[in-house]
Amino acid sequence: MEVEIDAKNMHYKELNEKIHQILRENPNVKKIILKNVLGQRFIGNGLQKKDLTIEIYGIPGGDLGMFMSGPTIIVHGNAEFAPGNTMDDGTIVIYGSSGDVTAHSMRGGKVFVRGDVGYRSGIHMKAYKDKVPVLVIGGTAKDFLGEYMAGGTIIVLNIDEKGNDLGKIKGRMIGTGIHGGAIYIRGEIDKDQLGVAADIKEFTKEDLEKIKPYIEEFCKWFNLSEDIKNKLLNSKWTKIAPISKRPFGKLYTPDLM
Amino acid sequence: MIPSYVPPKYRVEVDPNRCMLCERCTIECSWGVHRRDGERIISYSNRCGACHRCVVMCPRDAITIKENAISWRSHPLWDVDARVDIYNQAKTGCILLSGMGNAKEHPIYFDKIVLDACQVTNPSIDPLREPMELRTYIGKKPKQLEFDFVEEEIDGKKIKKAKLKTKIAPNLKLDTPIMIAHMSYGALSLNAHLSFAKAVKECGTFMGTGEGGLPKPLYPYADHIITQVASGRFGVNEEYLMKGSAIEIKIGQGAKPGIGGHLPGEKVTAEISATRMIPEGTDAISPAPHHDIYSIEDLAQLVRSLKEATRWKKPVFVKIAAVHNAPAIAVGIATSDADAVVIDGYKGGTGAAPKVFRDHVGIPIEMAIAAVDQRLREEGLRNEISVIASGGIRCSADVFKAIALGADAVYIGTAAMVALGCRVCGRCYTGLCAWGIATQRPELVKRLDPEVGARRVANLIKAWTHEIKELLGAAGINSIESLRGNRDRLRGVGLNEKELEVLGIKAAGE
């Protein structure tokens, strides 16, 4: 079952309440299409229905899919700041770019952004047992990518909308305070682009096997050609991972002096 | 290895005439102070933090702990603490950690404020024979009430009935204005949390989870628990948000304003990792700011996102440390859909803070509440939002004074821990608490019986509640809500004009 909502001139509270109402009244609904979305916040906030897809036409506001656990959200446009904030499970697919703190504190699920992401994306991402969050960025990320990252995977593909290389990544302070998970960036990164506690590690076959399914899924979502997919998989990758699980362990006094 | 130049702070002596070599002290001391050596107990005084566990548990009253009366050359500037800190930092090159609240001899304004009482013209009330209303509600209040008047026919008569039109926001119902502050699972043991949970349920009040998530054994008490969302977002998911009765966003903490939290990896046990949802053994770092909050509007966004996640059914509090611009922040919070602002003073406790922050950063809670209350009144917002005060509340008189200065209710942290047996030894950050309170070691955790703990904490809350009723009666007031911001009931002793002005109270005799 599919339901469409015209969100034109609708306040975010009204729009979100409408979504809740639809889910309450129609447990079999599989797809909700939102048309004319313009800045409405918190879409999908806390939703838990695994077999639900929300398609958004327009530009959703901040905290898209926050605390969400299960659904898939597809955005045909850009997204504002913090899509996937503290998300538990599910998928967010953004055809355009997204703002700062994309995937903030994400704990599970996947976020695919075709374009670029803003500052501090992937900050404080964390993982626990089978919950391993993934953020795949088609273009580039601004500074402080994966800051305080405690788990999960961030992949930066570094291509433009046609699949051409974007050149050398310029982001600074990558992985500041990182103490879990890994950041994979296509291309070369200088050590002085890293933040404290981050390190460049050898990119191994196992790493490629690990990121391959997410790159394939990215290509599938955005209909990228086999050539582009193969180029991505056969590129030079830089792996950024923590120096230690306890980056600031030696900053404080030992237990008893 | 660089040797320590610090002599023991305490002197531990075991009287051989009283000691029967039962070795209880060697088991009870988690710091390894005592050891049996042949026919005597040897004590390593340099490990002692005066937690008194061995003293209290010794069946023969054989153990004495005294301040080590070692002579230091006296100096008005270079006191012993300053020198000891330098020795320790010269040895380790590290930030000094500390537990509990501010240990400097700053003025305690609560002790410089006295309560006024009624005598003849406005007689006092006897709470033993007249009802005293200590119930209060924490949450957003409407600016005004609007009614629809519906005409109904009852017994042939047409009567106009008023129906409330205004939608009332969800509030927390407190039977006593004393709640237990947010102290995380991780900093505190599960048995300490269970003690608090059972006590608040019995007393009709609430406790906070702190930023460590909500462990499953606490689920049965969730209707008396306020969950916390801090910058690290540990343990935060939809279930967690829906479980509690309210949600508190932690922006700042009185013991360490302006910095985040850090639970070291060695304390992230299997249970802690399951609750915080991070792997075992990794550091749990809460950054100093929330990285999605860089303005009051951003804060409003987080408040609203939590309300959306809970379908606008749970009150959302915002906690900030007491700092000089707290009143302006409180105004921002009040306009953000938040239901309460929590102000945590610089004497508030902590499991671990850099000593330099604990002792030097922040402002007194008394000043902060008065200033926040005043500013909210000036902006016409005070009646819409609740104010909760915390940080260094030690007795019922402090509760009474905090409310008279402008709070709706208070959080107690250290006082609740002391009720459990805590000796304020200040070494919570080591995770070796011999009383089973600030530790995760199973053998220490089980020393605290949650039933006994709950009894002690509930007794404390009930005792203070009785005292508050008596104080209210003496002040000629019969409800706690009439005391809120009623500074006319307070007088300052030994305060200068500026201090009286900030507190908004008169001097004794005026």
Tab-separated table of C-alpha atoms in Angstrom, chain A residues 12-13 16-17 20-21 24 41-42 45-46 48 62-63 66-67 81-82 85-86 88 101 104-105 107 120 123-124 126-128 147-148 150 177 179 245-257, chain B residues 31 88 91-92 94-97 231-234 236-238 241 262 264-266 273-274 277-283 285-287 291-292 294 297 301-302 304-306 308-309 311-312 354 427 429-430:
chain	number	residue	atom	x	y	z
A	12	TYR	CA	6.732	19.941	10.531
A	13	LYS	CA	4.583	18.909	13.468
A	16	ASN	CA	5.065	14.201	11.145
A	17	GLU	CA	1.742	13.700	12.881
A	20	HIS	CA	2.169	8.742	12.422
A	21	GLN	CA	-1.539	8.799	11.745
A	24	ARG	CA	-1.466	3.974	12.976
A	41	ARG	CA	12.349	18.754	10.292
A	42	PHE	CA	12.435	15.396	12.050
A	45	ASN	CA	12.106	10.588	13.760
A	46	GLY	CA	11.961	7.447	15.931
A	48	GLN	CA	10.499	1.642	13.821
A	62	GLY	CA	17.368	18.890	10.008
A	63	ASP	CA	17.568	15.611	11.891
A	66	MET	CA	16.815	10.778	13.920
A	67	PHE	CA	16.510	7.812	16.341
A	81	PHE	CA	21.981	19.107	8.703
A	82	ALA	CA	22.259	15.872	10.714
A	85	ASN	CA	21.407	11.600	13.850
A	86	THR	CA	21.602	8.834	16.502
A	88	ASP	CA	19.598	2.898	15.224
A	101	VAL	CA	26.938	16.535	11.235
A	104	HIS	CA	25.998	12.219	14.016
A	105	SER	CA	26.271	9.504	16.703
A	107	ARG	CA	24.587	3.526	15.951
A	120	ARG	CA	31.781	17.120	11.456
A	123	ILE	CA	31.022	12.477	14.453
A	124	HIS	CA	30.747	10.104	17.365
A	126	LYS	CA	29.618	4.110	17.363
A	127	ALA	CA	29.168	0.360	17.042
A	128	TYR	CA	27.995	-2.400	19.307
A	147	GLU	CA	35.606	13.070	14.861
A	148	TYR	CA	35.480	11.070	18.124
A	150	ALA	CA	33.895	5.079	18.286
A	177	GLY	CA	39.812	11.643	18.791
A	179	HIS	CA	38.910	5.415	19.033
A	245	LYS	CA	41.086	2.270	21.780
A	246	ARG	CA	42.083	4.640	24.565
A	247	PRO	CA	43.412	7.746	22.827
A	248	PHE	CA	43.390	9.916	25.917
A	249	GLY	CA	44.240	7.225	28.456
A	250	LYS	CA	47.583	8.788	29.309
A	251	LEU	CA	46.203	12.288	29.678
A	252	TYR	CA	44.951	11.697	33.211
A	253	THR	CA	46.686	10.764	36.434
A	254	PRO	CA	47.108	7.069	37.131
A	255	ASP	CA	44.687	5.646	39.701
A	256	LEU	CA	46.863	6.017	42.753
A	257	MET	CA	50.057	8.028	42.776
B	31	TRP	CA	42.861	-0.128	48.123
B	88	ASN	CA	52.154	14.567	41.571
B	91	LYS	CA	55.868	12.704	38.675
B	92	THR	CA	53.225	11.887	36.070
B	94	CYS	CA	49.184	14.230	33.637
B	95	ILE	CA	45.985	16.129	34.307
B	96	LEU	CA	45.084	15.545	37.955
B	97	LEU	CA	41.808	13.702	38.362
B	231	SER	CA	26.902	14.676	23.818
B	232	GLY	CA	28.129	11.074	23.552
B	233	ARG	CA	24.551	9.823	23.082
B	234	PHE	CA	25.436	6.634	24.941
B	236	VAL	CA	20.232	6.506	23.427
B	237	ASN	CA	17.641	4.848	21.236
B	238	GLU	CA	13.921	5.080	20.801
B	241	LEU	CA	13.676	7.646	25.277
B	262	HIS	CA	35.224	10.442	29.915
B	264	PRO	CA	37.992	5.143	30.838
B	265	GLY	CA	38.019	1.927	28.823
B	266	GLU	CA	38.923	-0.278	31.782
B	273	SER	CA	29.087	-1.820	27.180
B	274	ALA	CA	25.628	-3.354	26.709
B	277	MET	CA	26.056	0.317	23.355
B	278	ILE	CA	29.796	0.528	22.773
B	279	PRO	CA	32.380	-2.278	22.645
B	280	GLU	CA	33.947	-3.500	25.873
B	281	GLY	CA	37.177	-1.812	26.883
B	282	THR	CA	36.886	1.288	24.698
B	283	ASP	CA	36.825	4.752	26.173
B	285	ILE	CA	34.060	9.892	25.471
B	286	SER	CA	31.406	12.588	25.673
B	287	PRO	CA	32.807	15.601	23.852
B	291	HIS	CA	28.291	18.728	18.024
B	292	ASP	CA	24.831	19.396	16.687
B	294	TYR	CA	26.181	25.579	18.345
B	297	GLU	CA	18.282	27.544	17.996
B	301	GLN	CA	16.177	21.696	17.583
B	302	LEU	CA	17.426	18.917	19.882
B	304	ARG	CA	12.082	19.351	19.608
B	305	SER	CA	13.660	16.262	18.082
B	306	LEU	CA	13.391	14.488	21.446
B	308	GLU	CA	9.081	14.350	18.246
B	309	ALA	CA	10.711	10.998	19.090
B	311	ARG	CA	5.420	12.142	20.354
B	312	TRP	CA	5.377	15.230	22.633
B	354	PRO	CA	40.109	17.281	36.257
B	427	ARG	CA	38.448	8.735	44.854
B	429	TYR	CA	37.465	7.931	39.613
B	430	THR	CA	39.611	4.944	40.594
